[in-house]
Protein backbone atom coordinates (compact mmCIF):
# COMPACT_ATOMS: atom_id res chain seq x y z
CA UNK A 1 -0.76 34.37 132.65
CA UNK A 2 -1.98 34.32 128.98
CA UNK A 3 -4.10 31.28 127.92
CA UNK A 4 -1.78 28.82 127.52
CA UNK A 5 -0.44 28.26 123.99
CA UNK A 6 2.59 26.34 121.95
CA UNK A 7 5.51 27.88 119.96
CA UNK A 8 5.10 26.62 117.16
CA UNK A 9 1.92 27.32 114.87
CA UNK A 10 1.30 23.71 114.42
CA UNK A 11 1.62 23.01 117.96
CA UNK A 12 -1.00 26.13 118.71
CA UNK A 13 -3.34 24.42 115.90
CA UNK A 14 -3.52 20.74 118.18
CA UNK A 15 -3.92 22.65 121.43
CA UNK A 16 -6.77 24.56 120.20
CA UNK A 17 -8.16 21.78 118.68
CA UNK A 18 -8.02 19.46 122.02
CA UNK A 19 -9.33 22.65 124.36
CA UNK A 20 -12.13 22.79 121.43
CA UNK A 21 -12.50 19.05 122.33
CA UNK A 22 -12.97 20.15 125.90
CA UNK A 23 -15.92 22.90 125.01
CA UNK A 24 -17.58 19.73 123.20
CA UNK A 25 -17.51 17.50 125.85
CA UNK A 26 -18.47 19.92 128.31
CA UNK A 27 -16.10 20.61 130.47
CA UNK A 28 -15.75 23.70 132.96
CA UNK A 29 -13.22 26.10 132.87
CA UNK A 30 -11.95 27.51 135.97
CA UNK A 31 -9.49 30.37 136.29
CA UNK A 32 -8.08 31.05 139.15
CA UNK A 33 -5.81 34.89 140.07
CA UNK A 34 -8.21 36.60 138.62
CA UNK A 35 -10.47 37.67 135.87
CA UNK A 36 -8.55 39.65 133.98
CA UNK A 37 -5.15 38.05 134.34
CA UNK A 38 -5.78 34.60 135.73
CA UNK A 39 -2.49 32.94 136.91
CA UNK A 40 -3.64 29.47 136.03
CA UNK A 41 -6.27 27.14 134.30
CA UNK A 42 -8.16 24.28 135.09
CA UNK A 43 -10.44 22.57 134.17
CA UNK A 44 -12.92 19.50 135.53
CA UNK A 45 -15.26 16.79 133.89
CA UNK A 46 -17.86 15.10 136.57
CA UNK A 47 -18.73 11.92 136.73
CA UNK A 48 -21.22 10.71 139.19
CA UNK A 49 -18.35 9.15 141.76
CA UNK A 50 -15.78 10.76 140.17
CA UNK A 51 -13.89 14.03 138.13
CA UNK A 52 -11.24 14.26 135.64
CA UNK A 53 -9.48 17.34 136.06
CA UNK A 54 -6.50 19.64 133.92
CA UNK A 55 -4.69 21.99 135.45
CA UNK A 56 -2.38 24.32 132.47
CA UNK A 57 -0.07 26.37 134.58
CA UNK A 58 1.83 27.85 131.12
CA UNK A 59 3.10 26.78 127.82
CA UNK A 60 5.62 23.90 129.08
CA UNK A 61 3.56 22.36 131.79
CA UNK A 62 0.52 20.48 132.52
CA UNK A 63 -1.45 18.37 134.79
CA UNK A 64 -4.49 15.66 134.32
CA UNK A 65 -5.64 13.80 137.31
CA UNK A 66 -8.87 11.59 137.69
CA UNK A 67 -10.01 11.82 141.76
CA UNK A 68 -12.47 9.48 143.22
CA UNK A 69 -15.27 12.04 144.14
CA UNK A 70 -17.20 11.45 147.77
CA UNK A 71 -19.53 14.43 149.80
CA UNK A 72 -17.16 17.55 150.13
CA UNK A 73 -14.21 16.26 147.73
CA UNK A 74 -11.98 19.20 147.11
CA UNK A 75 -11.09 17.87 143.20
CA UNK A 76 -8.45 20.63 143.49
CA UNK A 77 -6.71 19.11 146.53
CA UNK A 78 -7.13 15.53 146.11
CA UNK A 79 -5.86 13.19 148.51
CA UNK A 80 -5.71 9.98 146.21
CA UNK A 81 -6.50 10.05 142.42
CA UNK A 82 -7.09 6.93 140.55
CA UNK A 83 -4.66 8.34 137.37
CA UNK A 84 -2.38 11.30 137.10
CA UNK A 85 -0.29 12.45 134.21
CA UNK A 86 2.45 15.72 133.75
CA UNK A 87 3.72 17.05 130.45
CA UNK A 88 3.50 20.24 128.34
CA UNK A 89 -0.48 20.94 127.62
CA UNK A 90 -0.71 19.56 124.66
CA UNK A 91 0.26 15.82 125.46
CA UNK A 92 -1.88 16.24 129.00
CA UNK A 93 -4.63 17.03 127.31
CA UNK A 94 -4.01 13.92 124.33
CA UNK A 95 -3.76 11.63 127.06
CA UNK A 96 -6.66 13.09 129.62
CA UNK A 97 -9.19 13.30 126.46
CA UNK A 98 -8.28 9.50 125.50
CA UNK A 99 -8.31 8.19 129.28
CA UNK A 100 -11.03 5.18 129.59
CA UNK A 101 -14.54 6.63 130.28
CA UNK A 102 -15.33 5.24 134.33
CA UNK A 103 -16.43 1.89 134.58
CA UNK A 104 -15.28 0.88 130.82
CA UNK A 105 -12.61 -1.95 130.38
CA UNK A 106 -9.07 0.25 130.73
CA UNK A 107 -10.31 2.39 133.11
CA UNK A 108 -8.11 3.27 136.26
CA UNK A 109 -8.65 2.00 139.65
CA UNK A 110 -5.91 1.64 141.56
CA UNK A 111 -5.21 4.20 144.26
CA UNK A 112 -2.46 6.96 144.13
CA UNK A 113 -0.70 9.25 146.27
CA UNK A 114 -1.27 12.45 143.87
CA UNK A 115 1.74 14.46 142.96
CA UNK A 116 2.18 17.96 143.81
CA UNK A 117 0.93 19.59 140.91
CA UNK A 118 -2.20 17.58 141.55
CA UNK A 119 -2.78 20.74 143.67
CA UNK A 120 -3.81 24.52 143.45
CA UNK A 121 -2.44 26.31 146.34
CA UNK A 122 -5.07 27.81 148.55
CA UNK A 123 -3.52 31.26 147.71
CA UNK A 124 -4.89 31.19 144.26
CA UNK A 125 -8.30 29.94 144.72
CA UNK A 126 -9.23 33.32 146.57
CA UNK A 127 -10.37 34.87 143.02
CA UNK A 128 -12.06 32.28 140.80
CA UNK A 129 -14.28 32.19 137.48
CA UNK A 130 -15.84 29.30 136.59
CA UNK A 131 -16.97 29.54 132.86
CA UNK A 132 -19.11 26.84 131.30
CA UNK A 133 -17.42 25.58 128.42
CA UNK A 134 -19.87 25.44 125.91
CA UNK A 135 -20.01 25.10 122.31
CA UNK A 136 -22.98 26.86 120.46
CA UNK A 137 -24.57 23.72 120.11
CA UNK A 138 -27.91 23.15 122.35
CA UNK A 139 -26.94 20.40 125.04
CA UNK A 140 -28.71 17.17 124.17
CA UNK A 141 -29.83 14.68 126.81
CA UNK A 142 -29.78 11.32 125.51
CA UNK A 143 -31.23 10.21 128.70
CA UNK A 144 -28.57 7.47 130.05
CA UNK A 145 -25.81 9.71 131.40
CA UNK A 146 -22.37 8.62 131.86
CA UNK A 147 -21.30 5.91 133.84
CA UNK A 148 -20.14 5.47 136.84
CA UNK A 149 -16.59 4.85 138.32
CA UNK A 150 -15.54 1.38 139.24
């Protein structure tokens, strides 16, 4: 699989802008198939009891799921999530980036079954990258951290 990308040009344009959005905030990437070729994308934001996570399997569709996170979690086999949303990559990753921070009025809480493409088959995970996702910019530390989940 290709990185995933829209169509259209000005579709391309907002999806590199929101997985530029991702590099800011600091997510990591994770491909999974393989290095050269990977058959899928995903990527996860920790909290400190808790992950957001995207998972772009092509153009047309996308997952975002936020998982409670406890000693030995599996984020990419949850088996509740507190949020979950599935749509083409652009509006998964529009909704995911303007989900309530954890512990901030409007932030999930109730308890979900997770849908199936909450889930990377164990067959793909064999042959994983995990890139950093980075900007240029020296990481800052302004000391307080995020917060936690509620």
């Amino acid at each position: 699989m290709s990185p995933p990308t829209a169509h259209d040009g000005s579709s391309g344009q907002v999806l590199e802008q929101l997985l530029e959005e991702l590099r800011r905030r600091k997510w990591v990437l994770h491909l999974f198939g393989g290095r050269e070729a990977p058959e899928l994308y995903a990527a996860v934001h920790e909290w400190p009891t808790c992950a957001d996570v995207i998972i772009l399997r092509d153009e047309h569709r996308a997952s975002a799921y936020r998982v409670p996170t406890f000693p030995g979690t599996d984020v990419f086999a949850p088996r509740v999530v507190t949020w979950q949303y599935h749509a083409t990559p652009v509006w998964t990753l529009r909704a995911v980036l303007t989900l309530a921070e954890p512990g901030t009025p409007g932030a999930p809480l109730q308890a979900l079954r997770p849908q199936p493409e909450c889930h990377i088959p164990p067959g793909l995970r064999r042959d994983v990258t995990i890139r950093p996702t980075s900007t240029t910019e020296p990481a800052e530390d302004d000391g307080g951290g995020p917060p936690a989940c509620a």
